[in-house]
mmCIF file of C-alpha atoms in Angstrom:
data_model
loop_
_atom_site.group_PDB
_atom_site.id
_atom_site.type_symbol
_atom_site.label_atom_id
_atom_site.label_comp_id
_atom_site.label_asym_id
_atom_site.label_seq_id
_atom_site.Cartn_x
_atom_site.Cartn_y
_atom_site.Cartn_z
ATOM 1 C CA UNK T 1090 -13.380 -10.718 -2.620
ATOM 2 C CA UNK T 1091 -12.457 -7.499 -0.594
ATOM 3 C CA UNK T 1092 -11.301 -7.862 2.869
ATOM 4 C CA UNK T 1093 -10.734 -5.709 5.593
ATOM 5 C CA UNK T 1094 -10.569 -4.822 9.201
ATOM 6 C CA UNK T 1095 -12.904 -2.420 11.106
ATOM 7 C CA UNK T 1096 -12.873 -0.831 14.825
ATOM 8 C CA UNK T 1097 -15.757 -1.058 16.941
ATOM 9 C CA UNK T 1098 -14.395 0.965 20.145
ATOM 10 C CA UNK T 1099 -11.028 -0.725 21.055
ATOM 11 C CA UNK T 1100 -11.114 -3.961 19.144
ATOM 12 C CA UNK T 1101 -10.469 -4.655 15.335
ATOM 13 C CA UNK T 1102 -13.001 -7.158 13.730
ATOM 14 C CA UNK T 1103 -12.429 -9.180 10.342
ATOM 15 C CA UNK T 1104 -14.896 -8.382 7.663
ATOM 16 C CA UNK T 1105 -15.825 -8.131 3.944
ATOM 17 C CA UNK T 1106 -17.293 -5.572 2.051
ATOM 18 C CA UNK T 1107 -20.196 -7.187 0.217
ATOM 19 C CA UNK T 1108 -21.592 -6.621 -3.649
ATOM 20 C CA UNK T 1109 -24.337 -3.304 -2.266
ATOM 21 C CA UNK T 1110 -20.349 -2.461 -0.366
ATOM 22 C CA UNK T 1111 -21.806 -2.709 2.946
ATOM 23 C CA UNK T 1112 -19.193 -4.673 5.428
ATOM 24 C CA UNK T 1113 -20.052 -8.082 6.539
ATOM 25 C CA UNK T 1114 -18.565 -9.327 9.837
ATOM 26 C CA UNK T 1115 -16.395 -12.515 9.473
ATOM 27 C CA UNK T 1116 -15.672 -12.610 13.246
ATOM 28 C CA UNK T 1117 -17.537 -16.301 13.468
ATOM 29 C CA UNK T 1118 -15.179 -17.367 10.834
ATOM 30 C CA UNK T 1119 -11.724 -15.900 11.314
ATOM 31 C CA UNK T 1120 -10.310 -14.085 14.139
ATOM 32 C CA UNK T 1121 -8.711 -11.789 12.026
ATOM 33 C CA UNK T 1122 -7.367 -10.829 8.921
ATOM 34 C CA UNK T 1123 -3.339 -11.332 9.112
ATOM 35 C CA UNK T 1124 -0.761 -13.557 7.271
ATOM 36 C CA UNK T 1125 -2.537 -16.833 8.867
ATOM 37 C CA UNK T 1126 -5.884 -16.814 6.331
ATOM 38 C CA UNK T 1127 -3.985 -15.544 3.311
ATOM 39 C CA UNK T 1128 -3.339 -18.878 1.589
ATOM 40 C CA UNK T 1129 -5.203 -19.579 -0.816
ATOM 41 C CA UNK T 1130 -7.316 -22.215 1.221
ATOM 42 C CA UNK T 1131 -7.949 -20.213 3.737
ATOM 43 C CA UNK T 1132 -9.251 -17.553 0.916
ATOM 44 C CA UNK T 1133 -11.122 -20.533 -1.209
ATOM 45 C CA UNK T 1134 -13.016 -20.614 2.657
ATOM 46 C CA UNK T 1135 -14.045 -17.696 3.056
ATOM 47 C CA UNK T 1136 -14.763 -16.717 -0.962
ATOM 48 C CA UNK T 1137 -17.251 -20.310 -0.413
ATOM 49 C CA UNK T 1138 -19.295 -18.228 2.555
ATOM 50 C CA UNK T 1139 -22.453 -16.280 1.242
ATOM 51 C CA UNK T 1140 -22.271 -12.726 2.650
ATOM 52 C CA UNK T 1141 -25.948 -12.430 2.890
ATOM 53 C CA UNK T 1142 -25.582 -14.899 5.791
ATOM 54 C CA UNK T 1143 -23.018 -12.808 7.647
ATOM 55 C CA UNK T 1144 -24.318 -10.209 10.290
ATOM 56 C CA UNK T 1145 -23.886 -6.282 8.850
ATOM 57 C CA UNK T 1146 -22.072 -3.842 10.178
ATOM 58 C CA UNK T 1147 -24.190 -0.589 10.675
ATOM 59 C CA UNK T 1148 -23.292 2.179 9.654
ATOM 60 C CA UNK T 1149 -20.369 3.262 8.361
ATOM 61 C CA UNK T 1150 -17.305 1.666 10.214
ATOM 62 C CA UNK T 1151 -13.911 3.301 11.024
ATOM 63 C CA UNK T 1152 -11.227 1.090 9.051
ATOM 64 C CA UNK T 1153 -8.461 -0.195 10.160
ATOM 65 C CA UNK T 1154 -5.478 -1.198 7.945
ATOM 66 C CA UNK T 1155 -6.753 -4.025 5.873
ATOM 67 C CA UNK T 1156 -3.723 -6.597 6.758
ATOM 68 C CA UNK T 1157 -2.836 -7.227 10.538
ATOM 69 C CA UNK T 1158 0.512 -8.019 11.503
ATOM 70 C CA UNK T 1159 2.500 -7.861 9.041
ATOM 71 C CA UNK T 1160 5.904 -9.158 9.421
ATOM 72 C CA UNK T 1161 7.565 -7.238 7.079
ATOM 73 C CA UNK T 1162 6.997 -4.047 5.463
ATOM 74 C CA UNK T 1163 9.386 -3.493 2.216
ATOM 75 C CA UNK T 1164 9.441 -0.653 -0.522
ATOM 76 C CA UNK T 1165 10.575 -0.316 -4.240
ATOM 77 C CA UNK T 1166 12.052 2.791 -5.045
ATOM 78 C CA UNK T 1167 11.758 4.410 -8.198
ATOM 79 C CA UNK T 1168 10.193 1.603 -10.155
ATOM 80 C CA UNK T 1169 8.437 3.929 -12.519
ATOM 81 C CA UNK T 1170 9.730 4.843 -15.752
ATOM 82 C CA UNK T 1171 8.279 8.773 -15.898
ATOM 83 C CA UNK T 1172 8.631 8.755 -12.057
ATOM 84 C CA UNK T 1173 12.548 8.572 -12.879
ATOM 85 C CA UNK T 1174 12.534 10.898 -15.256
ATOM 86 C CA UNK T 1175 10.607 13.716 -13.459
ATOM 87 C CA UNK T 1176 13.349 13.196 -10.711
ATOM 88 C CA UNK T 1177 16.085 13.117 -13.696
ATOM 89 C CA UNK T 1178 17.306 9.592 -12.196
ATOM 90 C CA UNK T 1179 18.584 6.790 -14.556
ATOM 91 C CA UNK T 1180 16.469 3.850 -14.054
ATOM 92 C CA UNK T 1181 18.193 1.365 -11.887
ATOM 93 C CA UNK T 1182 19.696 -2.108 -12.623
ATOM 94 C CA UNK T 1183 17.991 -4.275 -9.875
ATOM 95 C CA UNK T 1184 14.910 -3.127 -7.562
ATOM 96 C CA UNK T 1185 15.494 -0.608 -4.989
ATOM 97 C CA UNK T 1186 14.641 -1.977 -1.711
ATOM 98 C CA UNK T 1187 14.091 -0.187 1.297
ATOM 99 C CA UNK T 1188 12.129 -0.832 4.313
ATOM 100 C CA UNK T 1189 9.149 0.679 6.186
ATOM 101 C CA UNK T 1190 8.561 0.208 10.037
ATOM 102 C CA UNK T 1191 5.821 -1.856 10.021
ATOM 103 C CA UNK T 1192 4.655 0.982 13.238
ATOM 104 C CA UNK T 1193 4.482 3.481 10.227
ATOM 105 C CA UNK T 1194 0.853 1.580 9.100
ATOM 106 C CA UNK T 1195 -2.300 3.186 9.554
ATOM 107 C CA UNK T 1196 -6.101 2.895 8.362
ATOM 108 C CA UNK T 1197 -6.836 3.985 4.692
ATOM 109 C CA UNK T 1198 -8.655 7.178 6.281
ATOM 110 C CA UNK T 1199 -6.571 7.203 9.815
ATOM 111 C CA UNK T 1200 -5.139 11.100 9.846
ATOM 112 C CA UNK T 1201 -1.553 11.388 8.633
ATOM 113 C CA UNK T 1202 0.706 13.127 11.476
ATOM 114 C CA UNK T 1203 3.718 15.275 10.578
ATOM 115 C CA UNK T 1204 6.455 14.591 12.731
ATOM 116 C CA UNK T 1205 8.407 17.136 14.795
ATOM 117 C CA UNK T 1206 11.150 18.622 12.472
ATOM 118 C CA UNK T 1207 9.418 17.676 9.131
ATOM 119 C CA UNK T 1208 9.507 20.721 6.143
ATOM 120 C CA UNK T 1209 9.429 17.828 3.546
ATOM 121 C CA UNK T 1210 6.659 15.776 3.905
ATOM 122 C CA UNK T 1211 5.498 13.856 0.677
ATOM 123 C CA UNK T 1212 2.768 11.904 -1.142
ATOM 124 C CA UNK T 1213 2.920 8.882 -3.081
ATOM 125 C CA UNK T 1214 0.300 6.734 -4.138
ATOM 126 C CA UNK T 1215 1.263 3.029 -4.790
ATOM 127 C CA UNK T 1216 0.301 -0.609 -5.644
ATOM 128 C CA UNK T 1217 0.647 -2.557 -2.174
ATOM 129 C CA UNK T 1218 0.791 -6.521 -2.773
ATOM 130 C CA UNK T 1219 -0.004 -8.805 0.052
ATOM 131 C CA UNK T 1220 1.743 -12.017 0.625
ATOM 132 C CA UNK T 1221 -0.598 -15.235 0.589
ATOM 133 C CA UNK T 1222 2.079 -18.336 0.800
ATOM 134 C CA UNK T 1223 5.503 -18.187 1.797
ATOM 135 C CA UNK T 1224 7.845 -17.389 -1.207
ATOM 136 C CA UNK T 1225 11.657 -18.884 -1.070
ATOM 137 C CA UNK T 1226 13.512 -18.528 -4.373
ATOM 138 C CA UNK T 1227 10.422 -18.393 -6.730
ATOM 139 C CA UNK T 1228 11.100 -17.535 -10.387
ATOM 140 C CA UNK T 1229 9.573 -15.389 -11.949
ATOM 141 C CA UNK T 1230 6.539 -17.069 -14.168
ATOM 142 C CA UNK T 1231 5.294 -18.530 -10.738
ATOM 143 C CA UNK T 1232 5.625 -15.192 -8.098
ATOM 144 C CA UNK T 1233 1.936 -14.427 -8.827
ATOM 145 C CA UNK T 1234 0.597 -17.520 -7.112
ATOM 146 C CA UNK T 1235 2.127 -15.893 -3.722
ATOM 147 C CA UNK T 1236 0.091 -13.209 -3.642
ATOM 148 C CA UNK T 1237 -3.013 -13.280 -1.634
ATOM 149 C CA UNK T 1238 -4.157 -9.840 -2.943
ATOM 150 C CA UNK T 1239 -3.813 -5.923 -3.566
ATOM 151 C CA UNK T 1240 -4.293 -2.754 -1.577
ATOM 152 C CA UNK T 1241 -3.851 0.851 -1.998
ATOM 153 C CA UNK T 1242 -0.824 2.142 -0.462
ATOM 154 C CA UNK T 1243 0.126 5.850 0.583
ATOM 155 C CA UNK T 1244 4.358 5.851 0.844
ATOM 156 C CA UNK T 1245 4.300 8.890 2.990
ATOM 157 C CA UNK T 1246 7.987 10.457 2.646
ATOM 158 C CA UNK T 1247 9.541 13.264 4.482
ATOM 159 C CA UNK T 1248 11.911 13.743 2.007
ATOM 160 C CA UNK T 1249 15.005 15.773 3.917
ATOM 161 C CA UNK T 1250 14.776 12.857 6.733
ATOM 162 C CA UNK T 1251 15.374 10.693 4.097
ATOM 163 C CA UNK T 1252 18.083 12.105 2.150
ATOM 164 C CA UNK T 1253 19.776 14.712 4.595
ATOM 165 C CA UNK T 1254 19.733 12.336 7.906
ATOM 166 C CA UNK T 1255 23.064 10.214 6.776
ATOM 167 C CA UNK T 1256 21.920 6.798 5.801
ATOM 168 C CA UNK T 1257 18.812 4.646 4.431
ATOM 169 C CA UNK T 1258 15.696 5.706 2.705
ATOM 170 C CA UNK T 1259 14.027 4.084 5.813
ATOM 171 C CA UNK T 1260 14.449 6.762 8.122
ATOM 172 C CA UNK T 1261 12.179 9.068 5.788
ATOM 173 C CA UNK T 1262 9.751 6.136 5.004
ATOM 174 C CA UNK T 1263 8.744 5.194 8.494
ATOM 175 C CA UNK T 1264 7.690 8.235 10.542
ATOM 176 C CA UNK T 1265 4.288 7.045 12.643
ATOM 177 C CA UNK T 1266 1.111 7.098 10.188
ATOM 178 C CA UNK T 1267 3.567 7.245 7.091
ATOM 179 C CA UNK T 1268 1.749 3.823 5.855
ATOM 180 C CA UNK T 1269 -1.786 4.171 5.441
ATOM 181 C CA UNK T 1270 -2.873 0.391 3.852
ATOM 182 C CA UNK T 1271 -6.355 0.128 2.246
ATOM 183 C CA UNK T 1272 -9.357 0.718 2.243
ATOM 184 C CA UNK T 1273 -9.422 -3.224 1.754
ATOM 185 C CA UNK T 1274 -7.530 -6.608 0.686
ATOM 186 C CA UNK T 1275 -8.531 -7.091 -2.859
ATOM 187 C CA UNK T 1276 -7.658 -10.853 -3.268
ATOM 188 C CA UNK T 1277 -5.781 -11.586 -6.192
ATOM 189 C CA UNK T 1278 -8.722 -13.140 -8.787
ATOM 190 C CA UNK T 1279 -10.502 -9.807 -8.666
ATOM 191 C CA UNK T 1280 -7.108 -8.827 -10.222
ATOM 192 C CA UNK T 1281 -6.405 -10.308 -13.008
ATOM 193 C CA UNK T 1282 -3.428 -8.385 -14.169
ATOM 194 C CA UNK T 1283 -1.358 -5.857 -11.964
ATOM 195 C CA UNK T 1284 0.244 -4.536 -14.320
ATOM 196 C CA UNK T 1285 -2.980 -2.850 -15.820
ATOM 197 C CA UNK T 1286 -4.019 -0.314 -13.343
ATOM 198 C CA UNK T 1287 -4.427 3.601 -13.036
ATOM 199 C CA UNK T 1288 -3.299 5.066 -10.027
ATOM 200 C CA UNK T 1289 -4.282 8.604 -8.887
ATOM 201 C CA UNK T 1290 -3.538 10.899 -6.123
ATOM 202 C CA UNK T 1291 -5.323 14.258 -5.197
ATOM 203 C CA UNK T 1292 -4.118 16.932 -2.684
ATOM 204 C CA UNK T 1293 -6.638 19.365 -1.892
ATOM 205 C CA UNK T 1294 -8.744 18.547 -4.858
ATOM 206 C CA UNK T 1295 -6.118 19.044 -7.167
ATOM 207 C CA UNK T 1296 -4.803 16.190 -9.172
ATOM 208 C CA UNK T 1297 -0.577 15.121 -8.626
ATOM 209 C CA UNK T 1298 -0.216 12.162 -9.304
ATOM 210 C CA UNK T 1299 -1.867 10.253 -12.793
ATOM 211 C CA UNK T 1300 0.071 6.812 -13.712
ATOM 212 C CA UNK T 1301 0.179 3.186 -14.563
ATOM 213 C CA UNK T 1302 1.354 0.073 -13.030
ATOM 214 C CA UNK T 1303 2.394 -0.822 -17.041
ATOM 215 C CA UNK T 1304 5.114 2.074 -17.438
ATOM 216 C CA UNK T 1305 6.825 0.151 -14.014
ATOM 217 C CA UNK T 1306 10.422 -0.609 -14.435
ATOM 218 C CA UNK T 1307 10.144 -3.884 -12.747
ATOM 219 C CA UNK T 1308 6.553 -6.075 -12.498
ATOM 220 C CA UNK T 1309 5.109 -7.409 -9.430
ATOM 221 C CA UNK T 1310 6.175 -10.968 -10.576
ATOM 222 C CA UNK T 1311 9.796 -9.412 -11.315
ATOM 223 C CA UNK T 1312 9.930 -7.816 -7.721
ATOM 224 C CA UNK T 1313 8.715 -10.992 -5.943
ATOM 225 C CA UNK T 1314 10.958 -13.363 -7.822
ATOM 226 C CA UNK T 1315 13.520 -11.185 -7.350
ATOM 227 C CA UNK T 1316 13.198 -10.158 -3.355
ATOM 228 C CA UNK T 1317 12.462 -14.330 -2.791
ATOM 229 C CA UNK T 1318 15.988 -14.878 -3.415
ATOM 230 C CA UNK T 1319 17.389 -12.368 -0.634
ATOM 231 C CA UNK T 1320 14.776 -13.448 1.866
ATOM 232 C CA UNK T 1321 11.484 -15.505 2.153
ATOM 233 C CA UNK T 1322 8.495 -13.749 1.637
ATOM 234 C CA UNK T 1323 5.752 -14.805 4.327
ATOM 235 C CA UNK T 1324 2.353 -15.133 4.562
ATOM 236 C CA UNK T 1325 0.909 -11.331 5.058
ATOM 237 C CA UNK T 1326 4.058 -9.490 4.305
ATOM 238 C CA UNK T 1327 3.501 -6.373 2.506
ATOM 239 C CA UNK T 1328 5.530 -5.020 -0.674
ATOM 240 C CA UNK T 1329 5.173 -1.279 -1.854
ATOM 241 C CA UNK T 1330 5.964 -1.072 -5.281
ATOM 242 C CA UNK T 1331 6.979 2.103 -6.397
ATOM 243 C CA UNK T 1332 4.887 5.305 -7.389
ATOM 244 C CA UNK T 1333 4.643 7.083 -10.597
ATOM 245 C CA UNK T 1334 4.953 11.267 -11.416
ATOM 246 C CA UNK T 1335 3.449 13.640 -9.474
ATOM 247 C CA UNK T 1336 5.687 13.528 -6.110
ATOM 248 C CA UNK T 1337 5.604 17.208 -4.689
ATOM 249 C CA UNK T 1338 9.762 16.405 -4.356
ATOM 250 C CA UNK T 1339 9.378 17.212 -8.132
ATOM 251 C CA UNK T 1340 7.020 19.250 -8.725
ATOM 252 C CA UNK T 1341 8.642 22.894 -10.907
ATOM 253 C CA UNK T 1342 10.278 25.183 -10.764
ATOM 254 C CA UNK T 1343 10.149 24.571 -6.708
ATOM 255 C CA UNK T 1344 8.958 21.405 -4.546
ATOM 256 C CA UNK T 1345 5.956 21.700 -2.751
ATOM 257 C CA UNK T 1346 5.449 19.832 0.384
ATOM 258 C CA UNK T 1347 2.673 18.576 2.540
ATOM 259 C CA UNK T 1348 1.065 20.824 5.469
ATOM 260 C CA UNK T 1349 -1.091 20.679 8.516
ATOM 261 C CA UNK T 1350 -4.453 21.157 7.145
ATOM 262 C CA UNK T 1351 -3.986 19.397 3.413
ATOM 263 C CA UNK T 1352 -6.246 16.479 2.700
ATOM 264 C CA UNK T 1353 -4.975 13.670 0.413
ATOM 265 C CA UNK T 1354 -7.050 11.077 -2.067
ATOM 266 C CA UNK T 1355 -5.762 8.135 -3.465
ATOM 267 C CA UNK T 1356 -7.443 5.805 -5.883
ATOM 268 C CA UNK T 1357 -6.472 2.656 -7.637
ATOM 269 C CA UNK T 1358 -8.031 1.390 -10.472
ATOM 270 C CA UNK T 1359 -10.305 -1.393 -8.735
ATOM 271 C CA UNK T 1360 -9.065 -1.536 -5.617
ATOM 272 C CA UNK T 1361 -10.820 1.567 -3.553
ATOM 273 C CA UNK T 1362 -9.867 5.388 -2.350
ATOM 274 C CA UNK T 1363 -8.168 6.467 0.460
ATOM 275 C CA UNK T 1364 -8.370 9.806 1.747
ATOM 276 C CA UNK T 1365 -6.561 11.145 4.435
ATOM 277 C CA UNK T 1366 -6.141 14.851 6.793
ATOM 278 C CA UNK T 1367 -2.951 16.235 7.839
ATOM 279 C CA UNK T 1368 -1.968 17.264 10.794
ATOM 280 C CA UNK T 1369 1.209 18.299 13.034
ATOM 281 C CA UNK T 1370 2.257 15.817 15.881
ATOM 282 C CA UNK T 1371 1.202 17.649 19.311
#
């Protein structure tokens, strides 16, 4: 089942994206799609509803990101084993966590805005996981059954506010429209294992970023056990979990950065494309 959220003039709508992938409205059935229809009840609900019966949306709607509300918004740093050694950094002992305003998330296709200062913008096409059921010290063999499902993530970085600012990787990671989610909550049995899926990214038609969520240092499970015993997980909290090569930050024999103008696309094996414009805050 793919979920997601849609805008018809000022409001966001619930909805599903049907087998022909035309979106379905679910606005008779939930009143959104946030942490509070994410267990797996709530999902066995609406996966029971026949999306023939559901009114379609016309045309082709303007998406919004495909979780509302999230509570929290946490990242895994360098959780890729050729990511770390493009950026000649030994691979680290426990998962790097940092966070991400949740006021950084966007729409899969929303325009990404450089902020006032930035020379350093970056791409960075991850595996987002979406919290179903709260998760409080969970080991490891049973983190999967927390997850309600998967999205495409963009980690927008402006690198030099992340690194030269004095501080955490947050204040890099969190710049307004720095978190496009989508196109759409892919729940967790369309997935059968996470570790098993190609990520791309494009910039301007040419191809960055090519990896796998197998050549991750740590696995989803691994990062969800392991952040459940520093904090509960809740129901629609979203986890980015690293990216693999490709970063403009290390691209030779000089970095190249994003610029007004540049159009990204990001694909996950499964799980849909995201493309997005660039363009300088006003």
């Amino acid at each position: 089942m793919k979920l997601l959220r849609y805008r018809i003039g000022g409001d966001v709508r619930p909805g599903l994206l049907d087998s022909a992938g035309a979106v379905r409205d679910l606005s008779a059935h939930v009143p959104d799609i946030t942490g509070a229809v994410l267990d797996d009840a709530a999902l066995a609900r609406l996966a029971a509803l026949d999306p023939q019966t559901l009114p379609l949306v016309p045309g082709t709607p303007d998406l919004a990101p495909c979780v509302g509300q999230p509570g929290k918004f946490l990242g895994i740093g360098l959780n890729y084993t050729d990511h770390a050694e493009e950026m000649g950094m030994a691979l680290p002992e426990h998962p790097i966590l940092f966070l991400k305003a949740t006021s950084s998330i966007t729409g899969a296709n929303d325009d990404v805005i450089l902020p006032r200062g930035s020379v350093a913008s970056d791409w960075e096409v991850e595996l987002g996981v979406v919290i179903g059921t709260a998760a409080k010290y969970v080991p490891e063999t049973e983190a999967l059954n927390h997850v309600a499902g998967y999205c495409v993530i963009n980690d927008v970085s402006e690198r030099d506010f992340q690194t030269k600012l004095t501080g955490q990787w947050t204040k890099g990671k969190s710049c307004d429209t720095f978190g496009p989610l989508g196109p759409w909550l892919v729940t967790r049995d369309e997935v059968p294992d996470p570790q098993a899926l190609w990520l791309t990214c494009d910039v301007n038609g040419e191809r960055r970023q090519t990896g796998s969520t197998r050549t991750m240092v740590f696995t989803v499970a691994q990062i969800i056990a392991h952040l459940s015993q520093l904090m509960t997980l809740h129901p629609g909290d979203v986890i980015a979990t690293g990216t693999p090569p490709g970063v403009g930050m290390g691209i030779k024999p000089a970095p190249v950065y994003l610029k007004p103008g540049d159009v990204m696309r990001l694909e996950i094996e499964g799980l849909g494309v995201q493309t997005q414009t660039v363009r300088a805050d006003s």
